[in-house]
PDB file of C-alpha atoms in Angstrom:
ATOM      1  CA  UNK E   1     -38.427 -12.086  39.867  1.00  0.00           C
ATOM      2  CA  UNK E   2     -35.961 -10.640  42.253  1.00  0.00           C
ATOM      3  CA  UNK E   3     -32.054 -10.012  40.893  1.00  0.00           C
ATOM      4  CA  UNK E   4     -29.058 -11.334  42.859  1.00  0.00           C
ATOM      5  CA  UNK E   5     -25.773  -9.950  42.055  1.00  0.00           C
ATOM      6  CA  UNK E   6     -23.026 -12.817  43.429  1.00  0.00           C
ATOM      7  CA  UNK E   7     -19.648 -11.971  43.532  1.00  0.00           C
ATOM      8  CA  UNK E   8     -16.685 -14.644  43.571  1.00  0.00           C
ATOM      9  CA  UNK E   9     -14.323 -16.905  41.858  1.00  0.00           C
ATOM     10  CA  UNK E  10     -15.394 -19.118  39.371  1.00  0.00           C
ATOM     11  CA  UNK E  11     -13.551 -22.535  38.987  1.00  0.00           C
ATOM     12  CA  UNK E  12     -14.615 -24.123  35.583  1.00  0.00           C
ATOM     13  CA  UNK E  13     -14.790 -27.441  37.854  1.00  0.00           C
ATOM     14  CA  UNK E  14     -15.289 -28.338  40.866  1.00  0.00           C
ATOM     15  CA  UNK E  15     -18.925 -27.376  42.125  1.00  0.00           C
ATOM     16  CA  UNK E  16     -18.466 -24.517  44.155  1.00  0.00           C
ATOM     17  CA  UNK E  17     -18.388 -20.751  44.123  1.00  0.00           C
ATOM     18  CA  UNK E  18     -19.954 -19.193  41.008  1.00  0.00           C
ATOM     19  CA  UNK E  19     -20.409 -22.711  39.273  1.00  0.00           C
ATOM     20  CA  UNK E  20     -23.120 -23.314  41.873  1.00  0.00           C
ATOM     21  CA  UNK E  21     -24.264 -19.909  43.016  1.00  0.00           C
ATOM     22  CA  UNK E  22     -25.298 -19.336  39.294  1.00  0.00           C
ATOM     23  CA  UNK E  23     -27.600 -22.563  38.417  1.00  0.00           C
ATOM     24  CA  UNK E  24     -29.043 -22.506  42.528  1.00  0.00           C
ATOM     25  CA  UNK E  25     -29.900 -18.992  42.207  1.00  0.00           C
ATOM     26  CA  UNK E  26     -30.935 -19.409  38.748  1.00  0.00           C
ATOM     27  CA  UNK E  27     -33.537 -22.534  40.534  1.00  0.00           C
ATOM     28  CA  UNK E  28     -34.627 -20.439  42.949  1.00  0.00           C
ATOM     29  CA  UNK E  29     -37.002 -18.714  40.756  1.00  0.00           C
ATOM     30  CA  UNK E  30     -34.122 -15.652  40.736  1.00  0.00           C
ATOM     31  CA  UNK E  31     -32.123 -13.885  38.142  1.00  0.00           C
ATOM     32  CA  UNK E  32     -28.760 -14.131  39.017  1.00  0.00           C
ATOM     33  CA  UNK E  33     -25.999 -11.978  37.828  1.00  0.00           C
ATOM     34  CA  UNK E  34     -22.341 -12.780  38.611  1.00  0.00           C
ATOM     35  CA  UNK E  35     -19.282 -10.704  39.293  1.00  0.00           C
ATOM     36  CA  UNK E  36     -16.530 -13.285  38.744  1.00  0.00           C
ATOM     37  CA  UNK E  37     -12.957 -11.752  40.723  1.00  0.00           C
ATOM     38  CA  UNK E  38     -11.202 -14.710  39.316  1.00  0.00           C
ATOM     39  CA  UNK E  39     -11.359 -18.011  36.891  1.00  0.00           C
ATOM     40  CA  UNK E  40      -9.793 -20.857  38.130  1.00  0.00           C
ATOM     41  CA  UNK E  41      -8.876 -24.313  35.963  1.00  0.00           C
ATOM     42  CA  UNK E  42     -10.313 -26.971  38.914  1.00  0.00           C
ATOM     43  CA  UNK E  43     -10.600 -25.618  42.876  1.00  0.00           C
ATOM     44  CA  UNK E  44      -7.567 -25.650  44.616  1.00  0.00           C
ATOM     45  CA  UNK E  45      -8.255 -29.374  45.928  1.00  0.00           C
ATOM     46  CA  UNK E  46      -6.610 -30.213  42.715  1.00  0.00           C
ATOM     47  CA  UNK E  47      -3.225 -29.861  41.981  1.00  0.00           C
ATOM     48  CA  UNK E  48      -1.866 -27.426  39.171  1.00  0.00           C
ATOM     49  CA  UNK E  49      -4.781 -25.746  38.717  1.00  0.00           C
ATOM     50  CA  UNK E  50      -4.376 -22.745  36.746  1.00  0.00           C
ATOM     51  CA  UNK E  51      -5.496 -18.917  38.487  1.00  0.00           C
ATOM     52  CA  UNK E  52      -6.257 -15.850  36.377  1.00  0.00           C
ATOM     53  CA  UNK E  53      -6.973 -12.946  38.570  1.00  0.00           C
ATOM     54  CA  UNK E  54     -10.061 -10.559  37.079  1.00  0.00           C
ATOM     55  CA  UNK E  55      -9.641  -7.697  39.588  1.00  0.00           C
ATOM     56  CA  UNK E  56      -8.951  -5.495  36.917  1.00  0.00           C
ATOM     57  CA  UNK E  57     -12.175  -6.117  35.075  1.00  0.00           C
ATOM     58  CA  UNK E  58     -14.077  -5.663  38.570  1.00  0.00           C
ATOM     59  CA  UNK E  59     -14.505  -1.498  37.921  1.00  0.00           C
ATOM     60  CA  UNK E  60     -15.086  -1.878  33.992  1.00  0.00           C
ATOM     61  CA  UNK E  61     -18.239  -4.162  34.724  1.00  0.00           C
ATOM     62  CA  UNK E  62     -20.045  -2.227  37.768  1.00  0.00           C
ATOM     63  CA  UNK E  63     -19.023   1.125  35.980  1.00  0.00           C
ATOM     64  CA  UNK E  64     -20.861  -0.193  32.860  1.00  0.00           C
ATOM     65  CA  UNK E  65     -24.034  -1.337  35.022  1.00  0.00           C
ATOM     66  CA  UNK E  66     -24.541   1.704  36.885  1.00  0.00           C
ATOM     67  CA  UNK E  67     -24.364   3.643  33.514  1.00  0.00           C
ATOM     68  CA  UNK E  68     -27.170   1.302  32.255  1.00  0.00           C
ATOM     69  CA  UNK E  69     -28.658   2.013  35.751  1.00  0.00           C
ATOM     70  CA  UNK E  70     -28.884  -1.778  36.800  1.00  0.00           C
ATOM     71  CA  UNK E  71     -30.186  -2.404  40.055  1.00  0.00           C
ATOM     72  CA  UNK E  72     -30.130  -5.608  42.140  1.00  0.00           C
ATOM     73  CA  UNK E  73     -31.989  -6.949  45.047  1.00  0.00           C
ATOM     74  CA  UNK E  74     -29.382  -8.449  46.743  1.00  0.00           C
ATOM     75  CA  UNK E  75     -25.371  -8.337  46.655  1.00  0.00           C
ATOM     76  CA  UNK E  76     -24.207 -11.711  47.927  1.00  0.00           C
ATOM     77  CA  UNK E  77     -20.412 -12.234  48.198  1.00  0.00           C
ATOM     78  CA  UNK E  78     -18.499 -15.240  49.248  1.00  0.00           C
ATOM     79  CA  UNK E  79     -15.218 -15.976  48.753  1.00  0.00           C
ATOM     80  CA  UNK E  80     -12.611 -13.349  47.687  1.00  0.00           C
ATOM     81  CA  UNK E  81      -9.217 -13.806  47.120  1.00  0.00           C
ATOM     82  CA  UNK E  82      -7.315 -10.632  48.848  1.00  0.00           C
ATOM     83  CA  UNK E  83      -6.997  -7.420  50.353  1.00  0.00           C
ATOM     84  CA  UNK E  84      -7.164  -5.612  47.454  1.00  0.00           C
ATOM     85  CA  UNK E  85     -10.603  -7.714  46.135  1.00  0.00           C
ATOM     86  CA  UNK E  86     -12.267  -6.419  49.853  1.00  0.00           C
ATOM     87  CA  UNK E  87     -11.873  -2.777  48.909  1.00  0.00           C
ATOM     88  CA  UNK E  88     -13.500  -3.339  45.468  1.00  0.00           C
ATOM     89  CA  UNK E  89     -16.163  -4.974  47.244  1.00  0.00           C
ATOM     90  CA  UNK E  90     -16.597  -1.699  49.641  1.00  0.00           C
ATOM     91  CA  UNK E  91     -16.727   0.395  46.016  1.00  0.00           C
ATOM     92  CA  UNK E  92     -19.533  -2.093  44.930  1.00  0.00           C
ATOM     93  CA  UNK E  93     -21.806  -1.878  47.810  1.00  0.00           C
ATOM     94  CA  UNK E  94     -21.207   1.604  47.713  1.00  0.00           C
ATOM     95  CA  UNK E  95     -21.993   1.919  44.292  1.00  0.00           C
ATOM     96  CA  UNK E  96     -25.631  -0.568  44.032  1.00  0.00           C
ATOM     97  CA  UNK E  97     -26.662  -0.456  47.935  1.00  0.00           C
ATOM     98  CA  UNK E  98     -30.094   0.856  48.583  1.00  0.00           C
ATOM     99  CA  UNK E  99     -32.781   1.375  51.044  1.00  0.00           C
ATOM    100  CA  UNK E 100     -34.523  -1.847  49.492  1.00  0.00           C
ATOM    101  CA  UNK E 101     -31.544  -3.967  48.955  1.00  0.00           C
ATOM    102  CA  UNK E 102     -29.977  -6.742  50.896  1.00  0.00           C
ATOM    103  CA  UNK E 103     -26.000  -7.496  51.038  1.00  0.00           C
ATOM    104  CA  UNK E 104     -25.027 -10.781  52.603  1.00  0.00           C
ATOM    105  CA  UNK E 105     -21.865 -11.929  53.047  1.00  0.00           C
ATOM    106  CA  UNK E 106     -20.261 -15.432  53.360  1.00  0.00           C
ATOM    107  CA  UNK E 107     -16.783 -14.096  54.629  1.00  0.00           C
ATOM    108  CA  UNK E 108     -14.859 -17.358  53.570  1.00  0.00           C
ATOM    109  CA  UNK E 109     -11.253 -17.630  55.179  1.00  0.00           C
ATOM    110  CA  UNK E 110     -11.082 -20.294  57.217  1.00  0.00           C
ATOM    111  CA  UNK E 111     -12.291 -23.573  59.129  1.00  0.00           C
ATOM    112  CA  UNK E 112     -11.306 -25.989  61.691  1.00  0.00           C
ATOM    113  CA  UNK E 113      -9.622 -23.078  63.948  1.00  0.00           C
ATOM    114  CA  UNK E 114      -6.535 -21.933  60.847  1.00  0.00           C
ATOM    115  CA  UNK E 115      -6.800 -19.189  58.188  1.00  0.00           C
ATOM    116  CA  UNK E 116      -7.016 -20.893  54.519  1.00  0.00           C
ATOM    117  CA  UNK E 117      -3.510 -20.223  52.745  1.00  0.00           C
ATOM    118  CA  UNK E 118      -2.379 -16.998  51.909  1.00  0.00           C
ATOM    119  CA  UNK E 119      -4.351 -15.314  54.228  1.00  0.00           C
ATOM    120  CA  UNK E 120      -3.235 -13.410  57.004  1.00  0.00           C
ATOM    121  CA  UNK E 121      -4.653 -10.846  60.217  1.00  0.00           C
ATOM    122  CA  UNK E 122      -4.792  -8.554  57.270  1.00  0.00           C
ATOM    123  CA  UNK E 123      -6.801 -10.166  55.042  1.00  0.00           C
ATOM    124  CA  UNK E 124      -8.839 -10.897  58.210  1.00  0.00           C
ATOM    125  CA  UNK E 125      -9.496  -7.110  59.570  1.00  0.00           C
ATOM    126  CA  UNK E 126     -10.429  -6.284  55.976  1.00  0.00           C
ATOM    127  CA  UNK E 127     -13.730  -8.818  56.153  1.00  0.00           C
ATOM    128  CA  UNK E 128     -14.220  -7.932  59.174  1.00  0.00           C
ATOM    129  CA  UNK E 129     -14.345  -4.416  58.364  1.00  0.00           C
ATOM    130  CA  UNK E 130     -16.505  -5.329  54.653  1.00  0.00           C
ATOM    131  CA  UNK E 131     -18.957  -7.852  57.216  1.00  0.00           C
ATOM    132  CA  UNK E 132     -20.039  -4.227  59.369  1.00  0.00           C
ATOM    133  CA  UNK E 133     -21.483  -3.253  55.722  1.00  0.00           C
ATOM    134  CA  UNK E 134     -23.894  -6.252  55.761  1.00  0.00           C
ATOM    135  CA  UNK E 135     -27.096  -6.643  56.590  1.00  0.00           C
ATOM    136  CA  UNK E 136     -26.868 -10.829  56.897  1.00  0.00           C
ATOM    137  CA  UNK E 137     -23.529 -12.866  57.571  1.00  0.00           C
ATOM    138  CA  UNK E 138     -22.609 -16.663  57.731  1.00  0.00           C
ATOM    139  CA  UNK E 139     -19.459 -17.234  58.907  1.00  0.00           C
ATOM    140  CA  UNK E 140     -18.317 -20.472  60.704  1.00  0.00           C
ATOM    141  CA  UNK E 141     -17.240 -20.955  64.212  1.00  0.00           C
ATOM    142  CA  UNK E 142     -13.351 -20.840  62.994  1.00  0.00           C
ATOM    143  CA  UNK E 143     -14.192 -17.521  60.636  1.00  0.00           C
ATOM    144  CA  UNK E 144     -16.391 -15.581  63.597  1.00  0.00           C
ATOM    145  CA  UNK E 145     -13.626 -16.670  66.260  1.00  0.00           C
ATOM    146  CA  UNK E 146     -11.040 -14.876  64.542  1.00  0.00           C
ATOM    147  CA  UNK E 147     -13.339 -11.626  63.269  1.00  0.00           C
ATOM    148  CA  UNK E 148     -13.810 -11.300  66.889  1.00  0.00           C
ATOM    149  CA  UNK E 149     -10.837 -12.267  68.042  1.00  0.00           C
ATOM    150  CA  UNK E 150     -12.131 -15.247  70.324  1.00  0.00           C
ATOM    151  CA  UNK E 151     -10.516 -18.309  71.570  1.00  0.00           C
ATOM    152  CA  UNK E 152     -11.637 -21.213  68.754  1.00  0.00           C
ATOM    153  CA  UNK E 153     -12.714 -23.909  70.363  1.00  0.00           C
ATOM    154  CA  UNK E 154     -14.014 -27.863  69.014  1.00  0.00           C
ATOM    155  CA  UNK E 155     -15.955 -28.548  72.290  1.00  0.00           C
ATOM    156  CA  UNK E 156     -18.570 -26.325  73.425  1.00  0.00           C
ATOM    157  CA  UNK E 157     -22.070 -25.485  74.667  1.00  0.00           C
ATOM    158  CA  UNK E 158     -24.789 -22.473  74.139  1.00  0.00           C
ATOM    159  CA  UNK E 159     -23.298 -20.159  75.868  1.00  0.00           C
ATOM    160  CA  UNK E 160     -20.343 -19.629  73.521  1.00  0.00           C
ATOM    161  CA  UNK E 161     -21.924 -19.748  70.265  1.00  0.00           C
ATOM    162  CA  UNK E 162     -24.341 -17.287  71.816  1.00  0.00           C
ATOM    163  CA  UNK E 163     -21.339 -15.329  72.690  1.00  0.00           C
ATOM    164  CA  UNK E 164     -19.993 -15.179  69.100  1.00  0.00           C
ATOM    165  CA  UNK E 165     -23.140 -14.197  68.033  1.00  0.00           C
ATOM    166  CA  UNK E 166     -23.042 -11.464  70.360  1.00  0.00           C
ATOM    167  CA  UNK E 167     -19.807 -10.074  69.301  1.00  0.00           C
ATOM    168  CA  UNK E 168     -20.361 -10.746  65.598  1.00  0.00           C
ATOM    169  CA  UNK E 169     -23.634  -8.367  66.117  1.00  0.00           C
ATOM    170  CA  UNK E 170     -21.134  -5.650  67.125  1.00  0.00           C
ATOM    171  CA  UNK E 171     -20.052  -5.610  64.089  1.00  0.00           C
ATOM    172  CA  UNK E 172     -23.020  -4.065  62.680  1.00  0.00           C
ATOM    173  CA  UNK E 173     -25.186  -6.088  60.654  1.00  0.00           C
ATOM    174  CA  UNK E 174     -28.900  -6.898  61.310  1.00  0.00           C
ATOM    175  CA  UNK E 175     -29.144 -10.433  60.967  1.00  0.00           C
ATOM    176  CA  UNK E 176     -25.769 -12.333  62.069  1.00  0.00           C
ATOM    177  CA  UNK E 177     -25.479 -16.681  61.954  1.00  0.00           C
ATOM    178  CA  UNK E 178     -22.780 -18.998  62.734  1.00  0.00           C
ATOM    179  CA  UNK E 179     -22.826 -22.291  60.481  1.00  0.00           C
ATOM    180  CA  UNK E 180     -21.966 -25.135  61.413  1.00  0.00           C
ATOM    181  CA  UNK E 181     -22.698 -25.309  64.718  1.00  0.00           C
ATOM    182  CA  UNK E 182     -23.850 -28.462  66.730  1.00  0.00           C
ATOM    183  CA  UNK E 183     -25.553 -27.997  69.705  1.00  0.00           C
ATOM    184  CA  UNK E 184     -26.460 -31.685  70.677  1.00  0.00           C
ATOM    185  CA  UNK E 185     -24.782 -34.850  69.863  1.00  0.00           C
ATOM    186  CA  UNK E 186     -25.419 -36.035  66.185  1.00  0.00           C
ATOM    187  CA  UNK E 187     -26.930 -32.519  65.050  1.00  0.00           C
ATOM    188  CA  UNK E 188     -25.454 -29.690  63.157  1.00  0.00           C
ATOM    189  CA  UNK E 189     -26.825 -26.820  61.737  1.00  0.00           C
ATOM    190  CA  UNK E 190     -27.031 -23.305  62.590  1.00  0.00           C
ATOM    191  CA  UNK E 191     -27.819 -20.504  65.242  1.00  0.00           C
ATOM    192  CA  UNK E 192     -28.192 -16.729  64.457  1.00  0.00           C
ATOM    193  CA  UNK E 193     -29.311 -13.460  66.078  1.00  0.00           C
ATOM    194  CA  UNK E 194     -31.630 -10.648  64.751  1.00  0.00           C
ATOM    195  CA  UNK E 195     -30.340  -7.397  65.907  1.00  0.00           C
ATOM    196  CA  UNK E 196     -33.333  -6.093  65.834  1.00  0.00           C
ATOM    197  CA  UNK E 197     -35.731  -8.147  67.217  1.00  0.00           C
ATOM    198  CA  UNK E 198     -32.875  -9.003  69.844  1.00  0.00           C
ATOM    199  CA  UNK E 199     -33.930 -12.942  69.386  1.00  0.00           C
ATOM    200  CA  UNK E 200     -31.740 -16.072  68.890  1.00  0.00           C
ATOM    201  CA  UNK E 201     -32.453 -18.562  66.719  1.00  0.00           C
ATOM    202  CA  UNK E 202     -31.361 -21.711  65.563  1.00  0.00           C
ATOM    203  CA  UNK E 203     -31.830 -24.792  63.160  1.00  0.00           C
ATOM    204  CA  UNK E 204     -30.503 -28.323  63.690  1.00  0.00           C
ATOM    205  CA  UNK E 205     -30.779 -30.969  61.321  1.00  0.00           C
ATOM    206  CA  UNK E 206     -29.220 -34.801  61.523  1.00  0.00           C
ATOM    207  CA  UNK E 207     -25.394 -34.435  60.991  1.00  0.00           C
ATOM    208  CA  UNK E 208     -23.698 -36.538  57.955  1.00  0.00           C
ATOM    209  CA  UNK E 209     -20.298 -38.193  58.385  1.00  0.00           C
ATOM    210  CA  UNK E 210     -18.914 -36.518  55.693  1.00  0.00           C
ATOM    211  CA  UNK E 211     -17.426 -33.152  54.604  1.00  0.00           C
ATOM    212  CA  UNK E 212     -17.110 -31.769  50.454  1.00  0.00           C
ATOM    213  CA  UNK E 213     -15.349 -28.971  49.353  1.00  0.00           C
ATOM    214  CA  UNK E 214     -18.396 -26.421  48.365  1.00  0.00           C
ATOM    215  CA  UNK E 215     -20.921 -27.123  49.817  1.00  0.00           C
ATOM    216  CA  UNK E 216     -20.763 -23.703  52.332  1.00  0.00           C
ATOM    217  CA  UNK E 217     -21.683 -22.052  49.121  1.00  0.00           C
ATOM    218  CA  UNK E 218     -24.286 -24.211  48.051  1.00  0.00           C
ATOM    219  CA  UNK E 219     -25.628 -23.050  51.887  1.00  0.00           C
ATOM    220  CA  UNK E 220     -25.398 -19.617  51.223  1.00  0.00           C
ATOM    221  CA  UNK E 221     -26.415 -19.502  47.790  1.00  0.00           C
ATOM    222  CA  UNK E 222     -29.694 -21.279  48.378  1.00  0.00           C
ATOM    223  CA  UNK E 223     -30.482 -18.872  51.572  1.00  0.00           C
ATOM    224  CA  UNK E 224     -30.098 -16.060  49.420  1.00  0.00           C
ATOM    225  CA  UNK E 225     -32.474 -16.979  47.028  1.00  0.00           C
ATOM    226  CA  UNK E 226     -34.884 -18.638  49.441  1.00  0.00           C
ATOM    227  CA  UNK E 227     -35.099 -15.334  50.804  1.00  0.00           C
ATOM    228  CA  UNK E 228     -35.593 -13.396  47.596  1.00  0.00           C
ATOM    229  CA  UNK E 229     -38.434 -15.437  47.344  1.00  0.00           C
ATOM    230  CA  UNK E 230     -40.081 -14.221  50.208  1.00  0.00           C
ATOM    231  CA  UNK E 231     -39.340 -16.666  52.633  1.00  0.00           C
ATOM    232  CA  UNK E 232     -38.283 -15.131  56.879  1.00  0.00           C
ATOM    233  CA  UNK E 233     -34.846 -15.307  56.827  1.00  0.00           C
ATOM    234  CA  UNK E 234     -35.397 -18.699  59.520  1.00  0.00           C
ATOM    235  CA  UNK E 235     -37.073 -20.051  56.856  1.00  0.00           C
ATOM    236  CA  UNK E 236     -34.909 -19.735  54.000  1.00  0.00           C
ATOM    237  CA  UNK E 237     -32.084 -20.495  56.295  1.00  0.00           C
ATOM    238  CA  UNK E 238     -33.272 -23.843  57.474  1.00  0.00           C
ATOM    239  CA  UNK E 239     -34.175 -24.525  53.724  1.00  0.00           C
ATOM    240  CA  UNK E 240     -30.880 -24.310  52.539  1.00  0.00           C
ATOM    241  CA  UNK E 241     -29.786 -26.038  55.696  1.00  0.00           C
ATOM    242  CA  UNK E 242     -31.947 -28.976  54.844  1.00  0.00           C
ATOM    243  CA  UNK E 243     -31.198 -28.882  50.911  1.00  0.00           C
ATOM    244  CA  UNK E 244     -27.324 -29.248  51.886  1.00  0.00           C
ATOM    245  CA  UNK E 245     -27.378 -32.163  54.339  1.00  0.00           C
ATOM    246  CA  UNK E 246     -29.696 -33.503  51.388  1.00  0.00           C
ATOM    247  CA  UNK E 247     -27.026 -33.190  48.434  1.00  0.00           C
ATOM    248  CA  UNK E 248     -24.035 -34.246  51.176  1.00  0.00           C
ATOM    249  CA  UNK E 249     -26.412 -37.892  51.547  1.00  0.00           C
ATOM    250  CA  UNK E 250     -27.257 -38.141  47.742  1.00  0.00           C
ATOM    251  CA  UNK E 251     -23.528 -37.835  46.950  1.00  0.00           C
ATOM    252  CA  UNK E 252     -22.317 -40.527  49.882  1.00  0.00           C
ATOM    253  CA  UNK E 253     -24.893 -42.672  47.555  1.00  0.00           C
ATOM    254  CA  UNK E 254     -22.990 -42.434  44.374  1.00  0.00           C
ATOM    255  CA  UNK E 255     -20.690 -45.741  43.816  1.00  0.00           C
ATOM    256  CA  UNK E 256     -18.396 -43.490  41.725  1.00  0.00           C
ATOM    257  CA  UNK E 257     -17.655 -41.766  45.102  1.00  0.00           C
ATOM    258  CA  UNK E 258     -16.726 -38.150  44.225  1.00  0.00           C
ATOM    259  CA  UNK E 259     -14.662 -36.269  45.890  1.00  0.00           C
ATOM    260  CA  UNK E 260     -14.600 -33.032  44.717  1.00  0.00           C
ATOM    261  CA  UNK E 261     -17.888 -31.685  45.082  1.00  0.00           C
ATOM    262  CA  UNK E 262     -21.405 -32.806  45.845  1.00  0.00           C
ATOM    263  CA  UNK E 263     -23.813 -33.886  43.317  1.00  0.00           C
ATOM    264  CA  UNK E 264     -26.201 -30.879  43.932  1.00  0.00           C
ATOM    265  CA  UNK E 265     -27.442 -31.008  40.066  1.00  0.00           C
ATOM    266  CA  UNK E 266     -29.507 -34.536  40.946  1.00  0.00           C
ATOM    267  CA  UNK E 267     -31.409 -32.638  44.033  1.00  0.00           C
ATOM    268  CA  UNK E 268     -32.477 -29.773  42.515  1.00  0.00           C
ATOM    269  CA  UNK E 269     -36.023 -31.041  41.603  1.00  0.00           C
ATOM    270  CA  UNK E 270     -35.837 -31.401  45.623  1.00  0.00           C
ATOM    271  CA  UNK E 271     -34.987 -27.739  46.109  1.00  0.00           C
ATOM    272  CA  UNK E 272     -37.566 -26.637  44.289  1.00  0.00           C
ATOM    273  CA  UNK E 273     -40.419 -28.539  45.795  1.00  0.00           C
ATOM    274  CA  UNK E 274     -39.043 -27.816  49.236  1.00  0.00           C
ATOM    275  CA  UNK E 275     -39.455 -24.231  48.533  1.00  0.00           C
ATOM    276  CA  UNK E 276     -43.187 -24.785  46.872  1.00  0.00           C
ATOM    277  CA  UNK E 277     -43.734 -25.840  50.355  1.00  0.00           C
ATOM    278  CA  UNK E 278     -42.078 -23.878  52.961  1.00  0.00           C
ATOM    279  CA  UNK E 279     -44.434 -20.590  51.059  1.00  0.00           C
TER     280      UNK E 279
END
C-alpha cells in the first residue's frame, strides 16, 4: 500500500478538495494522509460560508512527521489559498521529497480565461514557481495560459495546446498535462507531454453538457492514486478521466438535481472495478 500525502482545504460540504481526495484515495487501494491549509463551512458556491485559515498548524504537523520519520509516496497538492500557503508548500517538498517520491500538483487558480477571486500575478508567479518543483502537473487551458503567460483562447486546434505543453515543460517537471482540452467536436479530455520520453499524449472521452464545482479534484485525486497503484501515468490518467465524465452523467441522473457537487460516492464500486481492469 503506497501513502499519499494531499494537501488542501477542506470544506465540511460540498464534495471537493479534501472531502473527496480523502475517501478516492482511500478507494484506490492507498493510504491517504491529509494536510488540511484551511476548513471551510460549505465551498464558496454557497453564500456565508464560514473560513478558518490553518496555516499556522501547517509547520507543527510536518515538523511532528519528520520527527516520527514519516515518509510518503507521493505529495499531491491542489488548491491553496495564498502566497504565503505556496512557500509552506516549498518547505514541505523540501522537507518529505525523495529520490522515490512523486509530487504532483493541481495548481488551481483559475478557468474560463480569469484568475478565481483574490488572486492576483502574484499569487500566479508563486505556482508557477512551486509547479518547476513537480514532477506531474494538471493545470487547465486558463491556469497554463497564464503560468506561461499565453494568449487564452476558447477556439483552438493542436498546435496550441501542443504549444502550452511546450512551455509548461519549461517549467521543469517531467510529466506536464493540460485538462480539459477538446480536440474534436463533442470530445474533451486531456493531452500531456513526457519530458523525457519527448512524446505527446492525449485522452478524449465523450463530453457532458454539464459542469460541477469539484470535480477537477475528483480528476486529480483519482490519477494520483491510479498511479500509486502501478498504473503508466496514460493509464491512470485516462482512468480518472473516464471515472469523472462517469460521476458528471450519474449526477445529471439524479431527479433531486444537485448542484453543488457530483454524486461521486454512488460510482465508486465503478472506480474500483475500472482499476481491477486497466492492471
Amino acid at each position: 500500500m503506497k501513502r499519499v500525502l494531499t494537501i488542501q482545504d477542506i470544506s465540511c460540504l460540498g464534495k471537493c478538495s479534501l472531502t473527496v481526495a480523502l475517501p478516492l484515495i482511500s478507494a484506490t487501494g492507498n493510504e491517504a494522509v491529509i494536510l488540511p491549509t484551511a476548513v471551510l463551512s460549505t465551498h464558496t458556491m454557497f453564500k456565508d460560508f464560514t473560513y478558518k485559515d490553518l496555516s499556522d498548524q501547517l509547520d507543527p504537523i510536518t515538523q511532528h512527521w519528520k520527527s516520527q520519520d514519516v515518509q510518503f509516496d507521493a505529495i499531491y497538492t491542489g488548491y491553496l489559498g495564498s502566497v504565503e500557503e505556496i512557500h509552506h508548500m516549498e518547505k514541505i517538498f523540501n522537507m518529505f521529497k525523495t529520490e522515490d517520491n512523486i509530487i504532483f500538483i493541481d495548481p488551481v487558480m483559475a478557468d474560463n480565461g480569469k484568475l478565481y477571486p483574490n488572486f492576483d500575478m502574484d499569487y500566479v508567479k508563486a505556482n508557477t514557481k512551486l509547479c518547476g518543483l513537480a514532477d506531474i502537473i494538471v493545470p487547465n487551458i486558463t491556469e497554463a495560459c497564464f503560468m506561461t503567460d499565453t494568449e487564452y483562447k476558447e477556439e483552438y486546434d493542436e498546435a496550441y495546446i501542443k504549444d502550452l505543453l511546450d512551455k509548461l515543460a519549461q517549467l521543469g517537471s517531467k510529466i506536464v498535462v493540460l485538462t480539459g482540452v477538446s480536440l474534436s467536436e463533442g470530445k474533451t479530455g486531456i493531452m500531456g507531454y513526457d519530458t523525457e520520453k519527448k512524446e505527446y499524449f492525449s485522452y478524449q472521452n465523450d463530453a457532458v453538457g454539464a459542469k460541477y464545482h469539484g470535480t477537477g479534484d475528483i480528476f486529480s485525486s483519482v490519477a494520483v492514486g491510479a498511479y500509486m497503484n502501478g498504473l503508466s501515468i496514460r493509464d491512470a490518467l485516462a482512468v480518472a478521466a473516464d471515472y469523472t465524465a462517469l460521476t458528471i452523467k450519474k449526477t445529471l441522473e439524479n431527479p433531486k438535481k444537485p448542484w453543488y457537487g457530483v454524486d461521486f460516492e454512488a460510482t465508486i464500486p465503478d472506480l474500483v472495478k475500472a482499476l481491477k481492469d486497466a492492471q
